[in-house]
C-alpha atoms as one frame of an Amber mdcrd trajectory, in Angstrom:
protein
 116.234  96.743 104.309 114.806  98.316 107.558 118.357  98.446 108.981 120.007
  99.651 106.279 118.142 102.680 106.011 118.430 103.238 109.701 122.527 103.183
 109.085 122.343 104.992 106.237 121.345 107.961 108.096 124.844 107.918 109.963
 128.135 108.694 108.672 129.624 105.405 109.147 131.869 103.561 106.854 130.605
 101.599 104.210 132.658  98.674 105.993 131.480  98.829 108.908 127.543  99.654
 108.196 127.712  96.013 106.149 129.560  94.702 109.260 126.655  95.729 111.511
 124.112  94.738 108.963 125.153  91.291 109.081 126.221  90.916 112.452 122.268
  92.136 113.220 121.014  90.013 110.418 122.277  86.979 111.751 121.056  87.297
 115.362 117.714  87.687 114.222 117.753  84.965 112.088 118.988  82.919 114.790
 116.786  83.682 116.874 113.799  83.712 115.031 114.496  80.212 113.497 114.941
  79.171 117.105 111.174  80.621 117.545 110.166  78.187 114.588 111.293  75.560
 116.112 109.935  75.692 119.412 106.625  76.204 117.610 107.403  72.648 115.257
 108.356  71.262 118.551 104.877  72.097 119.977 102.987  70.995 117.194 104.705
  67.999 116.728 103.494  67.057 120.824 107.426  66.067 121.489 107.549  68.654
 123.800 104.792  71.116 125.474 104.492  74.750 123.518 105.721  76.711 126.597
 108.486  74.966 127.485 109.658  74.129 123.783 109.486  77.860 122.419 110.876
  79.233 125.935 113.550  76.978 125.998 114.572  77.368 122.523 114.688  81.245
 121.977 115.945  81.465 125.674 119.111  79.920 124.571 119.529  81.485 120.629
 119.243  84.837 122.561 122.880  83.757 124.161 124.162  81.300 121.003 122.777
  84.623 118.588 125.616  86.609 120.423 128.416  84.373 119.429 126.828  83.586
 115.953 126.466  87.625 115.411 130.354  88.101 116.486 131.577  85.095 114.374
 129.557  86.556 110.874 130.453  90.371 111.095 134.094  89.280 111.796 134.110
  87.243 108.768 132.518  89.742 106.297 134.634  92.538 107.865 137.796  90.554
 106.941 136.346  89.355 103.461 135.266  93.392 103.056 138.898  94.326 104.124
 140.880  91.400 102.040 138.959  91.024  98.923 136.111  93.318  98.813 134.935
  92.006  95.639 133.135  88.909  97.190 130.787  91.069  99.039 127.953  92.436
  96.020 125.795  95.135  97.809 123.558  95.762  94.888 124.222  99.940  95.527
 122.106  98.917  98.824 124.306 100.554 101.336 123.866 103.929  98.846 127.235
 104.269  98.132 129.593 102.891  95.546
């Protein structure tokens, strides 16, 4: 919700503020399950902590990228196609 009221301050496009949304929704979500992860790995002793968590957010910070592209192009077509897929729940405070 913390990002949508950031874009809600601008005049953007409804399309395009959910486009954003999700395309920074899904690199954090990348990245922080990467984070998890490394800490399982730790824990588990398969790996050492520094190494495991470095390793694994060092690379979700570049696969993130590609994963944030891939999802905003997707609900920007759905959004564009057949808008009707997408519910907002009024969350965007429009529509």
């Amino acid at each position: 919700l913390g990002i949508i009221k950031v874009l809600n301050k601008s005049s953007m496009d409804k399309t395009i503020k959910i486009t954003l949304s999700t395309a920074i929704g899904s690199y954090i979500s990348i990245v922080l399950a990467a984070l998890v992860c490394g800490i399982e790995l730790g824990i588990s002793n398969v790996i050492p902590f520094a190494i495991a968590i470095s390793t694994m957010v060092y690379w979700h910070l570049l696969i993130g990228i590609g994963e944030a592209v891939i999802s905003a192009l997707i609900i920007y077509y759905i959004l564009k196609t057949k808008p009707s897929l997408i519910i907002t729940q009024n969350l965007m405070g429009v529509d």
